[in-house]
mmCIF file of C-alpha atoms in Angstrom:
data_model
loop_
_atom_site.group_PDB
_atom_site.id
_atom_site.type_symbol
_atom_site.label_atom_id
_atom_site.label_comp_id
_atom_site.label_asym_id
_atom_site.label_seq_id
_atom_site.Cartn_x
_atom_site.Cartn_y
_atom_site.Cartn_z
ATOM 1 C CA UNK O 16 90.877 80.905 81.228
ATOM 2 C CA UNK O 17 89.849 80.354 84.825
ATOM 3 C CA UNK O 18 91.800 83.421 85.962
ATOM 4 C CA UNK O 19 89.957 85.589 83.401
ATOM 5 C CA UNK O 20 86.586 84.323 84.629
ATOM 6 C CA UNK O 21 87.584 84.925 88.236
ATOM 7 C CA UNK O 22 88.774 88.459 87.432
ATOM 8 C CA UNK O 23 85.605 89.135 85.426
ATOM 9 C CA UNK O 24 83.514 88.026 88.407
ATOM 10 C CA UNK O 25 85.479 90.320 90.714
ATOM 11 C CA UNK O 26 85.011 93.170 88.233
ATOM 12 C CA UNK O 27 81.278 92.507 88.003
ATOM 13 C CA UNK O 28 80.934 92.463 91.792
ATOM 14 C CA UNK O 29 82.967 95.678 92.037
ATOM 15 C CA UNK O 30 80.752 97.364 89.433
ATOM 16 C CA UNK O 31 77.558 96.213 91.178
ATOM 17 C CA UNK O 32 78.988 97.444 94.476
ATOM 18 C CA UNK O 33 80.098 100.773 92.948
ATOM 19 C CA UNK O 34 83.621 100.298 94.319
ATOM 20 C CA UNK O 35 85.932 102.354 92.114
ATOM 21 C CA UNK O 36 89.162 101.190 93.800
ATOM 22 C CA UNK O 37 88.369 97.544 93.173
ATOM 23 C CA UNK O 38 87.181 98.312 89.634
ATOM 24 C CA UNK O 39 90.455 100.108 88.835
ATOM 25 C CA UNK O 40 92.583 97.403 90.472
ATOM 26 C CA UNK O 41 90.821 94.625 88.578
ATOM 27 C CA UNK O 42 91.077 96.443 85.249
ATOM 28 C CA UNK O 43 94.794 97.131 85.841
ATOM 29 C CA UNK O 44 95.422 93.435 86.529
ATOM 30 C CA UNK O 45 93.426 92.444 83.434
ATOM 31 C CA UNK O 46 95.379 94.898 81.278
ATOM 32 C CA UNK O 47 98.661 93.601 82.715
ATOM 33 C CA UNK O 48 97.590 90.077 81.759
ATOM 34 C CA UNK O 49 97.034 91.250 78.178
ATOM 35 C CA UNK O 50 100.488 92.807 77.762
ATOM 36 C CA UNK O 51 103.059 90.329 76.404
ATOM 37 C CA UNK O 52 105.856 89.325 78.783
ATOM 38 C CA UNK O 53 104.166 90.755 81.889
ATOM 39 C CA UNK O 54 103.964 87.206 83.187
ATOM 40 C CA UNK O 55 107.485 87.920 84.464
ATOM 41 C CA UNK O 56 106.343 91.130 86.203
ATOM 42 C CA UNK O 57 103.259 89.779 87.936
ATOM 43 C CA UNK O 58 105.178 87.826 90.618
ATOM 44 C CA UNK O 59 107.306 90.924 91.280
ATOM 45 C CA UNK O 60 104.208 93.078 91.660
ATOM 46 C CA UNK O 61 102.633 90.443 93.888
ATOM 47 C CA UNK O 62 105.762 90.221 96.021
ATOM 48 C CA UNK O 63 106.570 93.945 96.258
ATOM 49 C CA UNK O 64 103.095 95.439 95.757
ATOM 50 C CA UNK O 65 102.152 95.393 99.425
ATOM 51 C CA UNK O 66 105.316 97.322 100.307
ATOM 52 C CA UNK O 67 104.644 99.801 97.497
ATOM 53 C CA UNK O 68 101.071 100.235 98.718
ATOM 54 C CA UNK O 69 102.201 100.793 102.288
ATOM 55 C CA UNK O 70 104.648 103.408 101.027
ATOM 56 C CA UNK O 71 101.894 105.265 99.131
ATOM 57 C CA UNK O 72 99.612 105.129 102.185
ATOM 58 C CA UNK O 73 102.475 106.372 104.392
ATOM 59 C CA UNK O 74 103.067 109.305 102.047
ATOM 60 C CA UNK O 75 99.358 110.211 102.203
ATOM 61 C CA UNK O 76 99.411 110.008 106.012
ATOM 62 C CA UNK O 77 102.494 112.257 106.231
ATOM 63 C CA UNK O 78 101.128 114.976 103.928
ATOM 64 C CA UNK O 79 99.211 116.795 106.737
ATOM 65 C CA UNK O 80 102.507 117.058 108.643
ATOM 66 C CA UNK O 81 104.246 118.452 105.559
ATOM 67 C CA UNK O 82 101.477 121.012 104.982
ATOM 68 C CA UNK O 83 101.438 122.115 108.611
ATOM 69 C CA UNK O 84 97.911 120.839 109.277
ATOM 70 C CA UNK O 85 99.327 118.603 112.013
ATOM 71 C CA UNK O 86 102.128 119.732 114.321
ATOM 72 C CA UNK O 87 103.731 118.907 117.648
ATOM 73 C CA UNK O 88 100.848 120.513 119.557
ATOM 74 C CA UNK O 89 98.498 117.969 117.972
ATOM 75 C CA UNK O 90 100.863 115.161 118.921
ATOM 76 C CA UNK O 91 100.980 116.273 122.562
ATOM 77 C CA UNK O 92 97.212 116.791 122.613
ATOM 78 C CA UNK O 93 96.677 113.208 121.474
ATOM 79 C CA UNK O 94 98.359 111.942 124.637
ATOM 80 C CA UNK O 95 96.118 114.023 126.878
ATOM 81 C CA UNK O 96 93.027 111.891 126.382
ATOM 82 C CA UNK O 97 92.201 108.169 126.355
ATOM 83 C CA UNK O 98 91.293 108.178 122.653
ATOM 84 C CA UNK O 99 94.864 109.182 121.780
ATOM 85 C CA UNK O 100 96.307 106.330 123.829
ATOM 86 C CA UNK O 101 93.839 103.894 122.267
ATOM 87 C CA UNK O 102 94.955 105.098 118.825
ATOM 88 C CA UNK O 103 98.620 104.502 119.712
ATOM 89 C CA UNK O 104 97.855 101.002 121.007
ATOM 90 C CA UNK O 105 95.733 100.234 117.926
ATOM 91 C CA UNK O 106 98.592 101.419 115.694
ATOM 92 C CA UNK O 107 101.025 99.125 117.483
ATOM 93 C CA UNK O 108 98.581 96.187 117.238
ATOM 94 C CA UNK O 109 98.025 96.758 113.509
ATOM 95 C CA UNK O 110 101.778 96.904 112.867
ATOM 96 C CA UNK O 111 102.273 93.614 114.698
ATOM 97 C CA UNK O 112 99.325 91.955 112.935
ATOM 98 C CA UNK O 113 100.642 93.182 109.584
ATOM 99 C CA UNK O 114 104.017 91.574 110.277
ATOM 100 C CA UNK O 115 102.343 88.225 110.882
ATOM 101 C CA UNK O 116 100.031 88.834 107.919
ATOM 102 C CA UNK O 117 102.846 89.281 105.421
ATOM 103 C CA UNK O 118 104.505 86.113 106.711
ATOM 104 C CA UNK O 119 101.181 84.233 106.561
ATOM 105 C CA UNK O 120 100.535 85.291 102.954
ATOM 106 C CA UNK O 121 104.003 84.126 101.931
ATOM 107 C CA UNK O 122 103.848 80.818 103.807
ATOM 108 C CA UNK O 123 100.238 79.806 103.093
ATOM 109 C CA UNK O 124 99.066 81.093 99.702
ATOM 110 C CA UNK O 125 95.657 79.404 100.154
ATOM 111 C CA UNK O 126 94.848 82.127 102.668
ATOM 112 C CA UNK O 127 94.922 84.646 99.820
ATOM 113 C CA UNK O 128 91.795 83.185 98.201
ATOM 114 C CA UNK O 129 89.796 83.446 101.424
ATOM 115 C CA UNK O 130 91.130 86.939 102.110
ATOM 116 C CA UNK O 131 90.235 88.104 98.610
ATOM 117 C CA UNK O 132 86.712 86.772 99.044
ATOM 118 C CA UNK O 133 86.369 88.340 102.486
ATOM 119 C CA UNK O 134 87.766 91.639 101.274
ATOM 120 C CA UNK O 135 85.404 91.713 98.290
ATOM 121 C CA UNK O 136 82.425 90.966 100.555
ATOM 122 C CA UNK O 137 83.538 93.639 103.015
ATOM 123 C CA UNK O 138 84.067 96.220 100.287
ATOM 124 C CA UNK O 139 80.934 95.552 98.280
ATOM 125 C CA UNK O 140 78.372 94.485 100.888
ATOM 126 C CA UNK O 141 79.504 96.677 103.771
ATOM 127 C CA UNK O 142 80.997 99.631 101.835
ATOM 128 C CA UNK O 143 84.391 98.977 103.406
ATOM 129 C CA UNK O 144 87.796 99.835 102.006
ATOM 130 C CA UNK O 145 90.198 97.181 100.730
ATOM 131 C CA UNK O 146 93.071 98.405 102.861
ATOM 132 C CA UNK O 147 93.287 95.560 105.323
ATOM 133 C CA UNK O 148 94.148 92.233 103.659
ATOM 134 C CA UNK O 149 97.554 92.104 105.344
ATOM 135 C CA UNK O 150 96.016 92.892 108.708
ATOM 136 C CA UNK O 151 93.264 90.359 108.060
ATOM 137 C CA UNK O 152 95.944 87.796 107.272
ATOM 138 C CA UNK O 153 97.671 88.637 110.549
ATOM 139 C CA UNK O 154 94.391 88.229 112.421
ATOM 140 C CA UNK O 155 93.877 84.905 110.631
ATOM 141 C CA UNK O 156 97.355 83.808 111.657
ATOM 142 C CA UNK O 157 96.723 84.682 115.311
ATOM 143 C CA UNK O 158 93.333 82.957 115.449
ATOM 144 C CA UNK O 159 94.507 79.885 113.514
ATOM 145 C CA UNK O 160 97.552 79.615 115.788
ATOM 146 C CA UNK O 161 95.480 80.149 118.928
ATOM 147 C CA UNK O 162 93.019 77.418 117.904
ATOM 148 C CA UNK O 163 95.841 75.198 116.607
ATOM 149 C CA UNK O 164 94.234 74.938 113.158
ATOM 150 C CA UNK O 165 96.017 74.434 109.834
ATOM 151 C CA UNK O 166 95.367 75.144 106.163
#
């Protein structure tokens, strides 16, 4: 019962915040909970879902290359100014943080609750996009490790 109340609260916050991605995600999870025998699927989705999501995002990022909107000239042009180098460094940093984030989520599930809350606040209150929980977990890992804190 508690999980239904929690999901209903998330749905309500998403509706108030007009966040269609969070609304859809919450409704999908609620529907999955209603379907018999999906209890076996939920851990699989939880475990593999991040990888599936990264794959979908990667496909979306590669589409401009496939359509010819981005080519080698654009790649070379990116290295001709500081913003391009900053983007490369940021991409490397995000990939590293994501690695630590996935490990953190697996090792310390309590982090998930705080990340969900932070993500909901960021999405609803600041009109952000819920694309960074893994990165946020990686940032949490780095800061917690740096300050020698524990969950």
